[in-house]
Coordinates of C-alpha atoms and ligand atoms in Angstrom, one line a residue:
Chain A
M1 CA 23.1 -21.4 8.8
S2 CA 26.7 -20.4 9.3
A3 CA 27.9 -16.9 9.0
I4 CA 28.3 -15.2 5.6
V5 CA 31.8 -14.0 5.1
G6 CA 32.6 -11.7 2.2
K7 CA 34.2 -8.6 0.8
V8 CA 32.4 -5.3 1.1
W9 CA 31.1 -3.3 -1.8
R10 CA 30.3 0.2 -0.5
F11 CA 27.4 2.3 -1.8
G12 CA 25.7 5.6 -0.8
D13 CA 22.2 6.7 0.0
E14 CA 19.1 6.2 -2.1
I15 CA 20.3 3.4 -4.3
N16 CA 17.1 3.1 -6.3
S17 CA 15.5 0.5 -8.4
D18 CA 16.5 2.1 -11.6
L19 CA 20.2 1.9 -10.6
L20 CA 19.8 -1.7 -9.5
A21 CA 17.7 -2.7 -12.6
P22 CA 18.2 -0.1 -15.3
G23 CA 15.0 0.4 -17.3
F24 CA 16.8 0.0 -20.6
Y25 CA 17.4 -3.7 -19.8
L26 CA 14.0 -4.5 -18.3
K27 CA 13.0 -6.5 -21.3
A28 CA 16.3 -8.4 -21.5
A29 CA 16.8 -11.8 -19.8
N30 CA 17.3 -11.5 -16.0
E31 CA 20.9 -12.8 -16.3
I32 CA 21.7 -10.0 -18.8
M33 CA 19.9 -7.4 -16.6
A34 CA 22.0 -8.6 -13.6
Q35 CA 25.2 -7.8 -15.6
H36 CA 24.1 -4.1 -15.7
C37 CA 23.2 -3.9 -12.0
L38 CA 24.5 -0.6 -10.6
E39 CA 26.7 0.0 -13.6
S40 CA 26.0 3.8 -13.5
V41 CA 27.3 3.9 -9.9
D42 CA 30.1 1.4 -10.0
P43 CA 30.9 -0.1 -13.4
T44 CA 33.1 -2.8 -11.9
F45 CA 30.5 -4.1 -9.4
A46 CA 28.5 -6.6 -11.6
K47 CA 31.6 -7.9 -13.3
S48 CA 33.7 -8.4 -10.2
V49 CA 31.4 -9.2 -7.3
Q50 CA 32.0 -12.6 -5.9
P51 CA 29.5 -15.0 -4.4
G52 CA 29.0 -14.1 -0.8
D53 CA 30.3 -10.5 -1.1
I54 CA 28.4 -8.0 1.0
M55 CA 26.9 -4.7 0.0
V56 CA 26.9 -1.9 2.5
A57 CA 24.8 1.2 1.8
G58 CA 23.1 4.2 3.4
H59 CA 19.6 5.4 3.6
N60 CA 16.5 4.0 1.7
F61 CA 18.2 1.2 -0.3
G62 CA 16.0 -0.1 -3.1
V63 CA 13.7 3.0 -3.2
G64 CA 11.6 3.4 -6.4
S65 CA 9.4 1.1 -8.4
A66 CA 8.1 -2.3 -7.4
R67 CA 10.1 -4.0 -10.1
E68 CA 11.3 -7.3 -8.8
Q69 CA 14.4 -7.4 -11.0
A70 CA 16.0 -4.9 -8.6
A71 CA 16.2 -7.7 -6.0
L72 CA 16.5 -10.6 -8.5
S73 CA 19.7 -9.1 -9.9
L74 CA 21.3 -9.3 -6.5
Q75 CA 20.2 -13.0 -6.2
L76 CA 21.7 -13.8 -9.6
L77 CA 24.9 -12.1 -8.7
K78 CA 24.9 -14.2 -5.5
V79 CA 25.3 -11.3 -3.2
G80 CA 25.7 -12.7 0.4
A81 CA 23.8 -9.9 2.2
V82 CA 22.9 -6.3 2.0
L83 CA 23.4 -4.1 5.0
A84 CA 21.9 -0.6 4.9
D85 CA 20.8 2.1 7.2
S86 CA 17.3 1.6 5.9
F87 CA 15.5 -0.1 3.0
A88 CA 12.4 0.7 0.9
R89 CA 9.7 -1.7 1.9
I90 CA 8.9 -3.4 -1.4
F91 CA 12.5 -3.9 -2.2
Y92 CA 13.2 -5.3 1.2
R93 CA 10.3 -7.8 1.0
N94 CA 11.2 -8.8 -2.6
A95 CA 14.9 -9.3 -1.6
L96 CA 14.1 -11.6 1.3
N97 CA 11.5 -13.5 -0.9
F98 CA 14.3 -13.9 -3.5
G99 CA 16.7 -15.2 -0.9
V100 CA 18.9 -12.1 -0.4
P101 CA 19.3 -11.4 3.3
C102 CA 18.9 -7.7 4.1
L103 CA 19.9 -6.3 7.5
F104 CA 19.3 -2.8 9.0
F105 CA 22.7 -1.5 10.0
P106 CA 22.9 2.0 11.4
H107 CA 26.7 1.9 11.7
Y108 CA 27.2 1.5 8.0
K109 CA 29.5 4.5 7.9
E110 CA 32.2 2.6 9.8
I111 CA 32.5 0.1 7.1
N112 CA 34.9 0.7 4.1
A113 CA 35.0 -0.7 0.6
G114 CA 37.1 -3.9 0.5
D115 CA 36.7 -4.7 4.3
R116 CA 36.0 -8.3 5.1
L117 CA 32.8 -8.8 7.0
S118 CA 31.3 -11.8 8.8
V119 CA 27.6 -11.6 9.1
D120 CA 25.5 -14.1 11.1
A121 CA 22.0 -13.1 10.1
V122 CA 20.3 -15.5 12.6
S123 CA 22.1 -14.3 15.7
G124 CA 22.5 -10.7 14.4
K125 CA 26.3 -10.8 15.1
L126 CA 28.4 -8.9 12.7
E127 CA 32.1 -8.6 12.7
N128 CA 34.4 -6.5 10.6
L129 CA 37.4 -8.8 10.2
T130 CA 39.5 -6.0 8.8
S131 CA 39.0 -3.5 11.6
G132 CA 38.3 -6.0 14.3
K133 CA 35.1 -4.2 15.4
S134 CA 31.9 -6.1 16.1
Y135 CA 28.2 -5.1 16.1
T136 CA 24.8 -6.5 16.7
V137 CA 21.9 -6.0 14.3
D138 CA 18.2 -7.1 14.3
P139 CA 18.5 -10.7 13.3
I140 CA 16.5 -12.7 10.8
P141 CA 14.7 -15.6 12.6
A142 CA 15.9 -19.1 11.7
H143 CA 12.7 -20.2 10.0
L144 CA 12.8 -17.2 7.6
M145 CA 16.5 -17.8 7.0
E146 CA 15.5 -21.3 5.9
M147 CA 13.4 -19.7 3.1
I148 CA 16.3 -17.4 2.2
T149 CA 18.8 -20.2 2.0
D150 CA 16.3 -22.3 -0.1
G151 CA 16.6 -19.4 -2.6
G152 CA 13.4 -17.6 -1.8
L153 CA 9.7 -18.0 -1.4
M154 CA 8.9 -20.1 -4.5
P155 CA 11.8 -22.7 -4.1
H156 CA 11.0 -22.8 -0.4
L157 CA 7.3 -23.5 -1.0
K158 CA 8.3 -26.2 -3.4
K159 CA 10.5 -27.8 -0.8
R160 CA 8.0 -27.5 2.0
L161 CA 5.1 -28.9 -0.2
G162 CA 7.4 -31.7 -1.3
Q163 CA 7.9 -32.6 2.3
G164 CA 4.2 -32.5 2.9
K165 CA 4.5 -29.7 5.5
A166 CA 1.9 -27.4 4.0
A167 CA -1.7 -28.1 3.1
Chain B
M1 CA 6.0 -1.4 28.4
G2 CA 2.8 -0.8 26.5
Q3 CA 2.1 -1.7 22.9
T4 CA 0.5 0.1 20.0
L5 CA -2.6 -1.3 18.3
V6 CA -0.6 -2.5 15.4
E7 CA 1.9 -4.2 17.6
K8 CA -0.9 -5.9 19.5
I9 CA -2.5 -7.3 16.3
I10 CA 0.8 -8.5 14.9
A11 CA 1.7 -10.2 18.2
R12 CA -1.6 -11.9 18.4
A13 CA -1.3 -13.1 14.7
A14 CA 2.3 -14.3 15.4
G15 CA 1.2 -16.2 18.6
K16 CA 3.3 -14.0 20.9
D17 CA 2.6 -12.0 24.0
S18 CA 4.3 -8.9 22.6
V19 CA 6.5 -7.8 19.7
R20 CA 8.8 -4.8 19.2
P21 CA 9.5 -2.7 16.1
G22 CA 12.2 -4.2 13.9
E23 CA 11.5 -7.8 14.9
I24 CA 10.7 -10.2 12.1
V25 CA 7.7 -12.5 12.8
T26 CA 5.5 -14.9 10.9
C27 CA 1.8 -14.2 11.2
T28 CA -1.2 -16.4 10.7
V29 CA -3.5 -14.6 8.2
D30 CA -7.1 -14.1 9.1
L31 CA -8.2 -13.0 5.7
A32 CA -6.6 -12.7 2.2
M33 CA -8.0 -10.3 -0.4
I34 CA -7.0 -10.7 -4.0
V35 CA -8.2 -8.7 -7.0
D36 CA -8.5 -9.2 -10.8
S37 CA -5.4 -7.2 -11.6
G38 CA -2.7 -9.0 -9.6
G39 CA -4.7 -11.9 -8.1
P40 CA -6.0 -15.1 -9.8
R41 CA -4.1 -14.4 -13.1
K42 CA -0.8 -14.3 -11.3
I43 CA -1.5 -16.8 -8.5
W44 CA -3.1 -19.6 -10.5
P45 CA -0.1 -20.4 -12.7
R46 CA 2.1 -20.6 -9.6
L47 CA -0.4 -22.9 -7.8
K48 CA -0.3 -25.1 -11.0
E49 CA 3.5 -25.1 -11.0
L50 CA 3.5 -26.2 -7.3
G51 CA 0.6 -28.6 -7.8
V52 CA -1.4 -27.3 -4.9
G53 CA -4.7 -25.6 -4.0
V54 CA -5.5 -22.8 -1.6
W55 CA -5.2 -23.0 2.2
D56 CA -8.8 -22.1 3.1
P57 CA -11.3 -21.0 0.5
E58 CA -13.5 -19.4 3.3
K59 CA -10.6 -17.0 4.2
I60 CA -9.9 -15.8 0.6
V61 CA -12.0 -13.0 -0.8
V62 CA -11.7 -12.4 -4.6
V63 CA -12.8 -9.1 -6.1
S64 CA -13.0 -8.2 -9.7
D65 CA -12.9 -4.4 -9.8
H66 CA -9.8 -3.1 -11.7
F67 CA -10.8 -4.2 -15.2
V68 CA -14.6 -3.9 -14.9
P69 CA -16.5 -3.8 -17.1
A70 CA -14.1 -5.3 -19.7
V71 CA -13.0 -2.8 -22.3
D72 CA -11.2 -5.2 -24.7
A73 CA -10.6 -8.9 -25.2
D74 CA -7.6 -8.9 -22.9
T75 CA -9.5 -7.5 -19.9
A76 CA -12.4 -9.8 -20.7
A77 CA -10.1 -12.8 -20.5
I78 CA -8.7 -11.6 -17.1
L79 CA -12.2 -11.3 -15.7
K80 CA -13.1 -14.7 -17.1
L81 CA -10.1 -16.3 -15.5
S82 CA -11.1 -14.9 -12.1
R83 CA -14.5 -16.5 -12.5
E84 CA -12.9 -19.8 -13.3
F85 CA -10.5 -19.5 -10.4
V86 CA -13.2 -19.1 -7.8
R87 CA -15.1 -22.1 -9.3
E88 CA -12.0 -24.3 -9.4
F89 CA -11.1 -23.5 -5.7
K90 CA -14.7 -23.3 -4.5
I91 CA -14.2 -19.8 -3.1
P92 CA -17.5 -18.6 -1.7
H93 CA -16.7 -14.9 -1.3
F94 CA -16.4 -13.5 -4.8
Y95 CA -17.5 -10.0 -5.8
D96 CA -17.6 -9.8 -9.5
M97 CA -18.4 -6.2 -10.7
K98 CA -19.9 -5.3 -7.3
G99 CA -17.5 -2.4 -6.6
I100 CA -14.0 -1.6 -5.6
C101 CA -12.4 -4.1 -3.3
H102 CA -11.7 -1.7 -0.4
I103 CA -15.4 -0.7 -0.3
V104 CA -16.9 -4.2 -1.0
L105 CA -15.1 -5.8 2.0
P106 CA -16.5 -3.6 4.7
E107 CA -19.9 -3.4 3.0
N108 CA -20.1 -7.2 3.3
G109 CA -18.9 -7.3 6.9
H110 CA -15.5 -9.0 6.2
L111 CA -13.6 -6.6 8.5
Q112 CA -13.4 -6.9 12.3
P113 CA -11.2 -5.1 14.8
G114 CA -8.0 -7.1 15.6
M115 CA -7.9 -9.1 12.4
F116 CA -4.6 -9.5 10.5
I117 CA -5.4 -9.2 6.8
C118 CA -3.3 -9.3 3.6
G119 CA -4.5 -7.6 0.5
G120 CA -3.2 -7.8 -3.0
D121 CA -3.5 -4.1 -3.6
S122 CA -1.5 -1.1 -2.2
H123 CA -4.6 0.7 -0.8
S124 CA -5.4 -2.3 1.4
T125 CA -4.4 0.1 4.2
M126 CA -8.0 1.3 4.0
G127 CA -9.3 -1.6 6.1
G128 CA -7.4 -0.2 9.1
A129 CA -10.3 2.1 9.7
Y130 CA -12.0 -0.9 11.3
G131 CA -9.2 -1.4 13.8
C132 CA -7.6 -4.3 12.0
Y133 CA -4.1 -4.6 10.5
M134 CA -4.5 -4.6 6.7
A135 CA -1.6 -4.1 4.4
G136 CA -0.8 -4.5 0.7
F137 CA 1.5 -7.2 -0.8
G138 CA 2.7 -8.2 -4.2
G139 CA 1.4 -11.1 -6.3
I140 CA 4.1 -13.5 -5.4
E141 CA 3.6 -12.9 -1.7
M142 CA -0.2 -13.3 -2.0
T143 CA 0.5 -16.7 -3.7
G144 CA 2.4 -17.7 -0.6
V145 CA -0.5 -16.5 1.6
C146 CA -3.1 -18.3 -0.5
I147 CA -1.1 -21.6 -0.1
T148 CA 0.0 -21.4 3.5
G149 CA -2.2 -18.8 5.2
E150 CA 1.0 -17.3 6.6
I151 CA 3.2 -14.3 5.9
W152 CA 6.4 -12.9 7.5
T153 CA 6.6 -9.3 8.4
R154 CA 9.0 -6.9 10.1
V155 CA 7.1 -5.2 12.9
P156 CA 6.7 -1.5 11.9
E157 CA 7.2 1.5 14.1
T158 CA 4.0 3.4 14.7
I159 CA 3.5 7.1 14.0
R160 CA 0.7 8.7 16.0
V161 CA -1.3 11.6 14.5
D162 CA -3.9 13.4 16.6
W163 CA -6.4 16.0 15.2
S164 CA -8.6 18.1 17.5
G165 CA -11.3 20.6 17.0
K166 CA -14.0 21.0 14.3
F167 CA -13.4 21.3 10.6
N168 CA -14.5 24.5 8.8
Q169 CA -17.1 24.2 6.1
A170 CA -16.1 22.1 3.1
V171 CA -13.0 20.7 4.9
V172 CA -13.0 16.9 5.1
A173 CA -10.7 13.9 5.6
K174 CA -9.3 14.2 2.1
D175 CA -7.9 17.6 2.9
V176 CA -6.3 16.1 6.0
M177 CA -4.5 13.6 3.9
L178 CA -3.3 16.0 1.2
F179 CA -2.0 18.2 4.1
L180 CA -0.3 15.2 5.8
C181 CA 1.4 14.1 2.6
R182 CA 3.1 17.5 2.5
Q183 CA 3.8 17.5 6.3
L184 CA 5.0 13.9 6.8
G185 CA 6.4 13.2 3.3
M186 CA 5.8 10.1 1.3
D187 CA 8.6 7.8 2.4
N188 CA 7.5 6.5 5.8
A189 CA 8.4 2.9 5.0
F190 CA 8.3 0.4 7.8
T191 CA 5.9 2.5 9.8
A192 CA 2.3 2.3 10.5
I193 CA 0.2 5.4 11.2
E194 CA -2.4 5.6 13.9
Y195 CA -5.0 8.4 13.9
G196 CA -6.8 9.7 16.9
G197 CA -8.1 12.8 18.6
N198 CA -11.7 14.2 18.8
T199 CA -11.8 15.2 15.1
V200 CA -11.1 11.6 14.1
T201 CA -13.4 10.0 16.7
S202 CA -16.3 12.2 15.5
M203 CA -15.8 11.2 11.8
S204 CA -18.0 8.7 10.0
M205 CA -16.5 5.4 8.9
S206 CA -16.5 6.7 5.4
E207 CA -14.3 9.7 6.4
R208 CA -12.1 7.5 8.7
S209 CA -11.4 5.2 5.8
V210 CA -10.0 8.1 3.7
L211 CA -7.3 8.6 6.4
C212 CA -6.4 4.9 6.3
N213 CA -6.6 4.6 2.5
M214 CA -4.1 7.4 2.0
A215 CA -1.7 6.0 4.5
A216 CA -0.5 4.3 1.4
E217 CA 0.5 7.7 -0.1
L218 CA 2.5 8.4 3.1
G219 CA 4.4 5.2 2.4
C220 CA 3.1 3.6 5.6
E221 CA 2.5 -0.1 5.8
T222 CA -0.9 0.4 7.2
G223 CA -3.1 3.1 8.8
V224 CA -5.3 2.3 11.8
I225 CA -8.0 3.8 14.0
A226 CA -9.0 2.2 17.2
P227 CA -12.5 0.8 17.1
D228 CA -15.4 2.5 18.9
E229 CA -19.2 2.6 18.8
T230 CA -19.1 4.1 15.3
T231 CA -17.1 1.1 14.1
L232 CA -19.4 -1.4 15.8
A233 CA -22.5 0.3 14.3
A234 CA -20.9 0.0 10.8
I235 CA -20.2 -3.8 11.3
R236 CA -23.9 -4.3 12.4
A237 CA -25.1 -2.2 9.4
A238 CA -23.2 -4.7 7.2
G239 CA -25.2 -7.5 8.8
K240 CA -22.5 -8.9 11.1
Q241 CA -22.1 -9.0 14.8
P242 CA -19.0 -7.3 16.1
A243 CA -16.5 -9.6 17.8
T244 CA -17.1 -9.6 21.6
N245 CA -13.5 -8.4 22.2
A246 CA -13.8 -5.7 19.5
L247 CA -13.3 -2.7 21.8
T248 CA -10.2 -4.2 23.5
W249 CA -8.2 -3.4 20.3
H250 CA -6.5 -0.1 21.1
S251 CA -3.0 1.2 21.9
D252 CA -1.9 1.2 25.5
P253 CA -1.6 4.6 27.1
D254 CA 2.2 4.1 27.6
A255 CA 2.7 2.6 24.1
S256 CA 5.8 4.0 22.4
Y257 CA 5.7 5.8 19.0
I258 CA 8.4 6.7 16.6
S259 CA 6.9 10.2 16.4
K260 CA 3.8 12.0 17.6
H261 CA 2.1 14.9 15.8
A262 CA -0.9 17.0 16.8
F263 CA -2.9 19.3 14.5
N264 CA -5.8 21.7 14.9
A265 CA -8.6 20.9 12.6
T266 CA -10.1 24.4 12.7
E267 CA -7.0 25.8 11.0
L268 CA -7.2 23.5 8.0
Q269 CA -8.3 24.9 4.6
P270 CA -9.5 22.8 1.6
Q271 CA -6.4 21.4 0.0
I272 CA -5.2 20.7 -3.6
A273 CA -2.4 18.4 -4.6
A274 CA -0.8 19.6 -7.9
P275 CA 0.9 17.4 -10.4
H276 CA 2.6 14.9 -10.0
A277 CA 2.5 13.9 -6.3
P278 CA 0.0 13.9 -3.5
S279 CA 2.7 15.6 -1.4
N280 CA 2.9 18.6 -3.8
S281 CA -0.1 20.2 -2.0
G282 CA -1.3 23.5 -0.7
P283 CA -4.5 25.4 0.2
V284 CA -7.0 25.6 -2.6
G285 CA -6.6 29.4 -2.8
D286 CA -3.1 28.9 -4.4
Y287 CA -4.6 27.1 -7.4
T288 CA -7.8 28.9 -8.3
K289 CA -6.6 30.1 -11.7
I290 CA -6.1 26.6 -13.1
K291 CA -8.6 25.7 -15.9
I292 CA -9.8 22.2 -16.1
D293 CA -11.1 19.8 -18.8
Q294 CA -12.3 17.0 -16.6
A295 CA -13.6 16.6 -13.1
Y296 CA -13.6 13.0 -11.8
I297 CA -15.4 11.7 -8.8
G298 CA -14.2 8.1 -8.4
A299 CA -12.0 5.5 -6.7
C300 CA -12.1 3.7 -3.4
V301 CA -11.0 6.8 -1.6
G302 CA -13.3 9.3 -3.3
A303 CA -16.6 7.9 -4.5
K304 CA -18.4 6.6 -1.5
L305 CA -22.0 7.7 -0.8
S306 CA -20.7 10.5 1.4
D307 CA -18.4 11.7 -1.4
L308 CA -21.3 11.7 -3.9
C309 CA -23.4 13.7 -1.4
M310 CA -20.6 16.3 -1.0
A311 CA -20.5 16.8 -4.8
A312 CA -24.3 17.0 -4.9
E313 CA -24.3 19.6 -2.1
V314 CA -22.1 21.8 -4.3
L315 CA -23.9 21.0 -7.6
K316 CA -27.5 21.2 -6.4
G317 CA -29.4 23.6 -8.7
R318 CA -26.2 24.3 -10.7
K319 CA -24.9 23.1 -14.1
I320 CA -21.3 22.2 -14.8
A321 CA -19.3 24.7 -16.8
S322 CA -19.3 24.4 -20.6
N323 CA -16.2 22.7 -22.0
V324 CA -15.9 20.7 -18.8
R325 CA -16.9 17.0 -18.3
L326 CA -17.8 15.7 -14.9
L327 CA -17.4 11.9 -14.6
V328 CA -18.8 10.0 -11.6
A329 CA -18.0 6.4 -11.0
P330 CA -19.6 5.3 -7.7
S331 CA -17.3 3.1 -5.7
S332 CA -19.7 0.2 -5.5
Q333 CA -23.1 -1.0 -6.8
K334 CA -24.5 -0.5 -3.3
V335 CA -23.3 3.1 -3.4
Y336 CA -24.9 3.5 -6.8
A337 CA -28.2 2.1 -5.5
D338 CA -28.1 4.2 -2.3
A339 CA -27.3 7.4 -4.3
A340 CA -30.2 6.6 -6.7
A341 CA -32.5 6.0 -3.7
D342 CA -31.7 9.2 -1.8
G343 CA -31.8 11.5 -4.8
T344 CA -28.1 12.3 -4.9
L345 CA -27.7 10.7 -8.3
S346 CA -30.4 12.9 -9.9
I347 CA -28.8 16.0 -8.6
L348 CA -25.5 15.0 -10.2
I349 CA -27.1 14.0 -13.5
D350 CA -29.2 17.2 -13.6
A351 CA -25.9 19.2 -13.2
G352 CA -24.5 17.4 -16.2
A353 CA -22.6 14.5 -14.8
T354 CA -21.7 11.4 -16.9
M355 CA -22.3 8.3 -14.8
L356 CA -19.7 5.5 -15.2
A357 CA -19.6 1.9 -13.9
S358 CA -18.5 1.1 -10.4
G359 CA -14.9 0.1 -10.5
C360 CA -11.3 1.4 -10.6
G361 CA -11.9 3.0 -14.0
A362 CA -10.0 6.1 -14.8
C363 CA -8.2 6.2 -11.3
A364 CA -5.4 4.1 -12.7
A365 CA -6.2 4.5 -16.4
L366 CA -7.8 1.1 -16.6
G367 CA -11.3 2.0 -17.6
A368 CA -13.4 4.8 -19.0
G369 CA -12.5 8.4 -18.4
V370 CA -8.7 8.5 -19.2
L371 CA -6.9 11.7 -20.2
S372 CA -5.2 12.9 -23.3
A373 CA -1.9 14.7 -23.5
G374 CA -2.2 18.3 -22.4
E375 CA -5.5 17.8 -20.6
V376 CA -6.1 19.0 -17.0
C377 CA -8.2 16.9 -14.6
I378 CA -9.2 17.5 -11.0
S379 CA -9.9 14.2 -9.3
S380 CA -11.2 12.9 -6.0
T381 CA -8.8 9.9 -6.3
N382 CA -5.6 9.4 -4.2
R383 CA -2.7 9.4 -6.7
N384 CA -1.6 11.9 -9.3
F385 CA 1.7 10.4 -10.5
K386 CA 2.7 11.1 -14.0
G387 CA 0.6 9.0 -16.4
R388 CA -1.6 7.6 -13.6
M389 CA -4.9 8.6 -15.3
G390 CA -3.8 8.4 -19.0
A391 CA -1.3 10.3 -21.0
N392 CA 2.1 11.2 -19.4
E393 CA 1.5 14.8 -20.5
A394 CA -1.8 15.1 -18.7
S395 CA -2.0 17.1 -15.4
V396 CA -4.0 15.7 -12.5
Y397 CA -4.9 17.8 -9.4
L398 CA -6.3 16.1 -6.4
G399 CA -9.0 17.5 -4.1
S400 CA -12.0 16.5 -2.0
P401 CA -15.3 15.8 -3.7
Y402 CA -16.4 19.3 -2.6
T403 CA -13.4 20.8 -4.3
V404 CA -13.8 18.6 -7.4
A405 CA -17.5 19.5 -7.8
A406 CA -16.7 23.3 -7.3
A407 CA -14.2 23.1 -10.1
A408 CA -16.7 21.3 -12.3
A409 CA -19.2 24.1 -11.8
A410 CA -16.6 26.9 -12.2
G411 CA -14.6 25.5 -15.1
H412 CA -11.4 26.1 -13.1
I413 CA -10.1 25.1 -9.6
A414 CA -12.3 27.0 -7.2
D415 CA -12.8 27.3 -3.4
P416 CA -15.8 25.1 -2.6
R417 CA -16.8 27.4 0.3
E418 CA -18.0 29.8 -2.3
F419 CA -20.5 27.2 -3.6
L420 CA -22.0 26.3 -0.2
S421 CA -24.6 28.3 1.7
Ligands
SF4_501 S1 -9.8 2.9 -7.2 FE1 -7.8 3.5 -7.7 S2 -6.6 3.5 -5.8 FE2 -8.6 2.4 -5.4 S3 -8.1 0.3 -5.7 FE3 -8.8 1.0 -7.7 S4 -6.9 1.6 -8.8 FE4 -6.4 1.4 -6.6

């Protein structure tokens, strides 16, 4: 798994599951829901985010309900990684199980919107290509990264079972 | 450097000598618990999609407790599906209408110190009273566990909480937790909580399990108490032999914690949590004017035999107030039978209690005993979020079984100490 390189979208603290997956669209198809992801915080985000772009946020990202659409929307928008000071546990687990790498990043304040970041989740090496500063974060082990690149738990299980690796 | 109990269990399950908080590891699961609400009905279609069975039927326990007994055709279908699931996959450990999962597991000797257990219910933390790691996971993750017997986790930091001294009359573990929800807040994600101190070590398993159950309200991944002779006696009482290394599962003296807290049990008053959060709590004296419509003794956390006995202590020789209903749903069939045998049940019934089936019931508005808009309930359950027990406009106060019973007798929230001799 090579490093993810992308443009930074910057968010604040307590980005909750209602902001990520607005209740009004919960009954809509997931793809439609994704188009409204975070619209009340940054209306340009869902429309303009590019595959591989990186979200950087503060404290308790994903807090709120257990709704899996909060993480699924980020998968559908092809977000490269989420870096935050801290995450809510259910969101964090959902996101990894949907193939969206999440990394704990206490220095989030040093990153600005529009910076270009290179993130190597397996080695934990993070570089701000705009400012030239580099950081280390708690990495995601290679075997878990395999699940993430497969697109999450279900596609990964499908692949593993297809290869006869699991009973 | 030393390790905490939780770190030791995770390291063992991950096949490592040690782990540190923040590290992501994959653990081999010793036991998986799934329940009617989010278990077979969510897992089976995914097994079909993948064309696979379960990893080890011996290590999966299935409990039907949330929707029992069926109240309509939909819940009946869910219960039927669970029965078909255990037949299809030849799962030997199936508890169908035997009681609430978190009670039924220890009653049947499924928990041992040092085990790594995944549960498909948020209060799975309760198992930690037996010195094991037990945490709650969603349906999709339990599917993965049922297929592979593995799960990844991020090693949590551990919070250490010590209680010392003796409780005053009518103060119990439930009061400790309502107090801690206020003190520590409810968003302690990525932490485990470990309880200790002489107050905790002198508690029964029933009381210890309240501390671990409501670790879920603190937002902790799990809650644990190091095993001791009390733990081993409970395992033997369930008809099992404790593992030979059971007492080796404890934190090292030099283990490092994210925070440490010490409290004095003698200073604690009976507590009440007001709507709509367990953290919105205070001493019972602040709430004694609140009139109630319903008192509920139920749930995994609050309807064990000891909880029913607390209520009976208050209600012995008394009648519940007019215009109040007292509903009692013992947490398991065994609790029901034990309470019948020792006379607790007849005290409650004589006082005017309505007995309900063993199961989750009104705790999560799934069965009998739900509330209408505008009604006020005091409950021995663990959550009072808006709409949790019925209408969004209902008000739910939480208290210990002593406090719930006192309110049932008085018709309003009351200090249970005034009802005990
Ligand atoms: S009794 Fe309530 S808290 Fe306990 S498992 Fe059932 S629904 Fe959950």
